[in-house]
Amino acid sequence: MNSFLHLIFGFGIGFVGVIPPGLLNLTASKISVEKGKRAAIIFATGAASVVVAQVYIGVFFSKVLTQNPDILLMLERFAIAIFFALSIFFFIRARLDSKPEFKTVHKADYKLLGQGIILSALNIFPIPFYIAFSSFLAGRGIFVFEFPMAQLFIFGATMGTFLMLCAYIKYVKRFGFDSDTFARKIHYLLSFLTFAIAVFTLIRIN
């Protein structure tokens, strides 16, 4: 049951983390419109593969912080700082409400795969995102940095990211949403959620 929860936590965090429209998911949507779903899925596969390394790095740094039980309080304070930073980041993104720029997409499968890998690797924001959430869960004793729990968390996060990219690919034509309005609302929502978590954790440790 504990292993299953790690998988669910990872999947949920990975899925939610890609909801806000950004370079990766909107590029995947654009490829879907211009080149078809198959090309977009190849791009999404490349982008999601990088998530394995990003989540691993995030979990590794969280584990380093939890090696000594005496620094658990510091761990929670660190998570609070990250959540406040994320809240400010999402709020600024909502206020700016800027459209992402897209790069030229090539037809070859390996180029689509490579483009997904490169764009995802350049996006370092998920690393502090996973540090914050794994630290938050570890601080409450519901995250274990051991095999196979940590690996299930990483796998879940990767699958969550991939499936959300696939959701963009599948429904972009059907809904034809206004990406600017959608982005602004989602960013405000995530700003509120991360702020609420930070405040809740701050109240709990005081």
Short mmCIF file of C-alpha atoms in Angstrom, two decimals:
data_model
loop_
_atom_site.label_atom_id
_atom_site.label_comp_id
_atom_site.label_asym_id
_atom_site.label_seq_id
_atom_site.Cartn_x
_atom_site.Cartn_y
_atom_site.Cartn_z
CA MET A 1 0.00 0.00 0.00
CA ASN A 2 2.85 2.36 0.88
CA SER A 3 4.51 1.64 -2.47
CA PHE A 4 1.24 2.34 -4.28
CA LEU A 5 0.93 5.69 -2.49
CA HIS A 6 4.41 6.69 -3.69
CA LEU A 7 3.35 5.89 -7.24
CA ILE A 8 0.15 7.93 -6.83
CA PHE A 9 1.99 10.87 -5.25
CA GLY A 10 4.53 10.91 -8.07
CA PHE A 11 1.85 10.61 -10.74
CA GLY A 12 -0.25 13.38 -9.22
CA ILE A 13 2.66 15.80 -8.83
CA GLY A 14 3.96 15.07 -12.34
CA PHE A 15 0.48 15.44 -13.83
CA VAL A 16 -0.34 18.71 -12.05
CA GLY A 17 3.12 20.14 -12.70
CA VAL A 18 2.54 20.18 -16.47
CA ILE A 19 -0.99 21.64 -16.37
CA PRO A 20 0.11 25.29 -16.74
CA PRO A 21 0.61 26.09 -20.44
CA GLY A 22 4.31 26.41 -21.13
CA LEU A 23 6.90 25.78 -23.79
CA LEU A 24 6.67 21.97 -23.63
CA ASN A 25 2.92 21.37 -23.59
CA LEU A 26 2.06 24.14 -26.03
CA THR A 27 4.86 23.02 -28.36
CA ALA A 28 3.40 19.51 -28.20
CA SER A 29 -0.03 20.98 -29.01
CA LYS A 30 1.37 22.94 -31.95
CA ILE A 31 3.11 19.84 -33.34
CA SER A 32 -0.16 17.93 -33.00
CA VAL A 33 -2.00 20.55 -35.03
CA GLU A 34 0.69 20.89 -37.71
CA LYS A 35 2.18 17.38 -37.97
CA GLY A 36 -0.36 15.08 -36.35
CA LYS A 37 -0.72 13.24 -33.05
CA ARG A 38 1.98 10.67 -33.78
CA ALA A 39 4.65 13.35 -34.23
CA ALA A 40 3.50 15.14 -31.09
CA ILE A 41 3.64 11.92 -29.04
CA ILE A 42 7.23 11.33 -30.18
CA PHE A 43 8.07 14.84 -28.99
CA ALA A 44 6.28 14.21 -25.67
CA THR A 45 8.21 10.95 -25.20
CA GLY A 46 11.50 12.81 -25.48
CA ALA A 47 10.32 15.54 -23.11
CA ALA A 48 9.01 13.06 -20.51
CA SER A 49 12.20 10.96 -20.59
CA VAL A 50 14.14 13.89 -19.14
CA VAL A 51 11.72 13.99 -16.19
CA VAL A 52 13.32 10.78 -14.87
CA ALA A 53 16.60 12.64 -14.31
CA GLN A 54 14.89 15.78 -13.03
CA VAL A 55 12.85 13.90 -10.41
CA TYR A 56 15.88 11.82 -9.42
CA ILE A 57 17.90 14.98 -8.80
CA GLY A 58 15.04 16.46 -6.79
CA VAL A 59 14.66 13.31 -4.68
CA PHE A 60 18.44 13.07 -4.20
CA PHE A 61 18.70 16.57 -2.75
CA SER A 62 15.70 15.90 -0.53
CA LYS A 63 17.38 12.72 0.72
CA VAL A 64 20.59 14.61 1.51
CA LEU A 65 18.57 17.04 3.60
CA THR A 66 16.91 14.21 5.53
CA GLN A 67 20.01 12.12 6.29
CA ASN A 68 20.20 13.71 9.72
CA PRO A 69 16.93 13.71 11.73
CA ASP A 70 18.09 16.91 13.44
CA ILE A 71 17.58 18.89 10.24
CA LEU A 72 13.95 17.89 9.64
CA LEU A 73 12.86 21.31 10.87
CA MET A 74 15.30 22.89 8.44
CA LEU A 75 13.83 20.66 5.73
CA GLU A 76 10.34 21.99 6.35
CA ARG A 77 11.62 25.58 6.41
CA PHE A 78 13.34 24.89 3.12
CA ALA A 79 10.08 23.55 1.67
CA ILE A 80 8.24 26.65 2.92
CA ALA A 81 10.75 28.90 1.16
CA ILE A 82 10.38 26.93 -2.07
CA PHE A 83 6.58 27.03 -1.91
CA PHE A 84 6.57 30.78 -1.30
CA ALA A 85 8.97 31.18 -4.24
CA LEU A 86 6.72 29.01 -6.43
CA SER A 87 3.69 31.06 -5.35
CA ILE A 88 5.42 34.29 -6.40
CA PHE A 89 6.61 32.70 -9.63
CA PHE A 90 3.11 31.55 -10.64
CA PHE A 91 1.62 34.92 -9.69
CA ILE A 92 4.16 36.78 -11.84
CA ARG A 93 3.53 34.38 -14.73
CA ALA A 94 -0.20 35.05 -14.40
CA ARG A 95 0.35 38.81 -14.44
CA LEU A 96 2.69 38.72 -17.41
CA ASP A 97 0.39 36.39 -19.36
CA SER A 98 2.87 36.12 -22.20
CA LYS A 99 2.68 33.78 -25.16
CA PRO A 100 5.49 31.23 -25.52
CA GLU A 101 7.59 31.23 -28.65
CA PHE A 102 7.82 28.06 -30.69
CA LYS A 103 10.79 26.69 -32.53
CA THR A 104 10.70 25.13 -35.95
CA VAL A 105 9.60 21.50 -35.85
CA HIS A 106 11.28 18.95 -38.09
CA LYS A 107 9.53 15.95 -39.59
CA ALA A 108 12.09 13.25 -38.76
CA ASP A 109 11.18 11.15 -35.72
CA TYR A 110 14.64 11.35 -34.16
CA LYS A 111 14.63 15.13 -34.53
CA LEU A 112 11.23 15.38 -32.84
CA LEU A 113 12.48 13.12 -30.04
CA GLY A 114 15.67 15.16 -29.72
CA GLN A 115 13.75 18.42 -29.67
CA GLY A 116 11.63 17.13 -26.81
CA ILE A 117 14.72 16.06 -24.86
CA ILE A 118 16.55 19.35 -25.42
CA LEU A 119 13.62 21.63 -24.57
CA SER A 120 12.83 19.59 -21.46
CA ALA A 121 16.48 19.57 -20.34
CA LEU A 122 16.66 23.35 -20.69
CA ASN A 123 13.64 23.66 -18.42
CA ILE A 124 15.22 23.37 -14.95
CA PHE A 125 12.14 24.60 -13.06
CA PRO A 126 10.84 21.04 -12.31
CA ILE A 127 13.92 20.28 -10.16
CA PRO A 128 13.10 22.71 -7.30
CA PHE A 129 9.45 21.77 -7.83
CA TYR A 130 10.20 18.11 -7.03
CA ILE A 131 12.61 19.03 -4.23
CA ALA A 132 9.84 21.03 -2.58
CA PHE A 133 7.16 18.37 -2.86
CA SER A 134 9.34 15.42 -1.89
CA SER A 135 10.64 17.46 1.07
CA PHE A 136 7.08 18.33 2.02
CA LEU A 137 6.03 14.67 1.96
CA ALA A 138 9.19 13.46 3.71
CA GLY A 139 8.70 16.01 6.48
CA ARG A 140 5.38 14.34 7.25
CA GLY A 141 6.78 10.82 7.18
CA ILE A 142 4.85 9.74 4.07
CA PHE A 143 7.79 9.62 1.67
CA VAL A 144 10.57 7.01 1.85
CA PHE A 145 13.91 7.43 0.04
CA GLU A 146 14.39 3.70 -0.43
CA PHE A 147 13.88 1.11 -3.16
CA PRO A 148 11.30 0.60 -4.55
CA MET A 149 9.30 3.54 -3.16
CA ALA A 150 11.52 6.31 -4.51
CA GLN A 151 11.70 4.60 -7.91
CA LEU A 152 7.91 4.28 -8.01
CA PHE A 153 7.61 7.98 -7.20
CA ILE A 154 9.97 8.81 -10.08
CA PHE A 155 8.12 6.48 -12.45
CA GLY A 156 4.77 7.95 -11.43
CA ALA A 157 6.00 11.51 -11.98
CA THR A 158 7.30 10.59 -15.44
CA MET A 159 4.03 8.94 -16.43
CA GLY A 160 2.02 11.86 -15.04
CA THR A 161 4.03 14.31 -17.11
CA PHE A 162 3.69 12.21 -20.26
CA LEU A 163 -0.07 11.74 -19.88
CA MET A 164 -0.68 15.45 -19.33
CA LEU A 165 1.31 16.21 -22.48
CA CYS A 166 -0.84 13.63 -24.28
CA ALA A 167 -3.96 15.36 -22.95
CA TYR A 168 -2.78 18.62 -24.54
CA ILE A 169 -2.08 16.76 -27.76
CA LYS A 170 -5.49 15.05 -27.82
CA TYR A 171 -7.77 17.90 -26.82
CA VAL A 172 -6.09 20.96 -28.31
CA LYS A 173 -8.21 20.80 -31.48
CA ARG A 174 -11.39 19.77 -29.71
CA PHE A 175 -11.50 22.64 -27.25
CA GLY A 176 -9.53 25.28 -29.09
CA PHE A 177 -8.96 27.07 -25.76
CA ASP A 178 -7.65 30.59 -25.43
CA SER A 179 -4.17 29.75 -24.17
CA ASP A 180 -3.61 33.21 -22.67
CA THR A 181 -6.78 33.12 -20.54
CA PHE A 182 -6.25 29.49 -19.60
CA ALA A 183 -2.64 30.10 -18.59
CA ARG A 184 -3.53 33.10 -16.46
CA LYS A 185 -6.26 31.26 -14.53
CA ILE A 186 -4.13 28.16 -13.94
CA HIS A 187 -1.16 30.23 -12.80
CA TYR A 188 -3.34 32.11 -10.32
CA LEU A 189 -4.69 28.80 -9.03
CA LEU A 190 -1.23 27.28 -8.59
CA SER A 191 -0.01 30.49 -6.95
CA PHE A 192 -2.83 30.21 -4.41
CA LEU A 193 -2.26 26.48 -3.78
CA THR A 194 1.50 26.77 -3.23
CA PHE A 195 0.96 29.82 -0.99
CA ALA A 196 -1.64 27.91 1.05
CA ILE A 197 0.71 24.93 1.50
CA ALA A 198 3.53 27.25 2.60
CA VAL A 199 1.28 29.00 5.14
CA PHE A 200 -0.07 25.67 6.45
CA THR A 201 3.45 24.31 6.93
CA LEU A 202 4.62 27.53 8.58
CA ILE A 203 1.74 27.41 11.06
CA ARG A 204 2.39 23.74 11.77
CA ILE A 205 6.07 24.14 12.73
CA ASN A 206 5.46 27.22 14.91
#
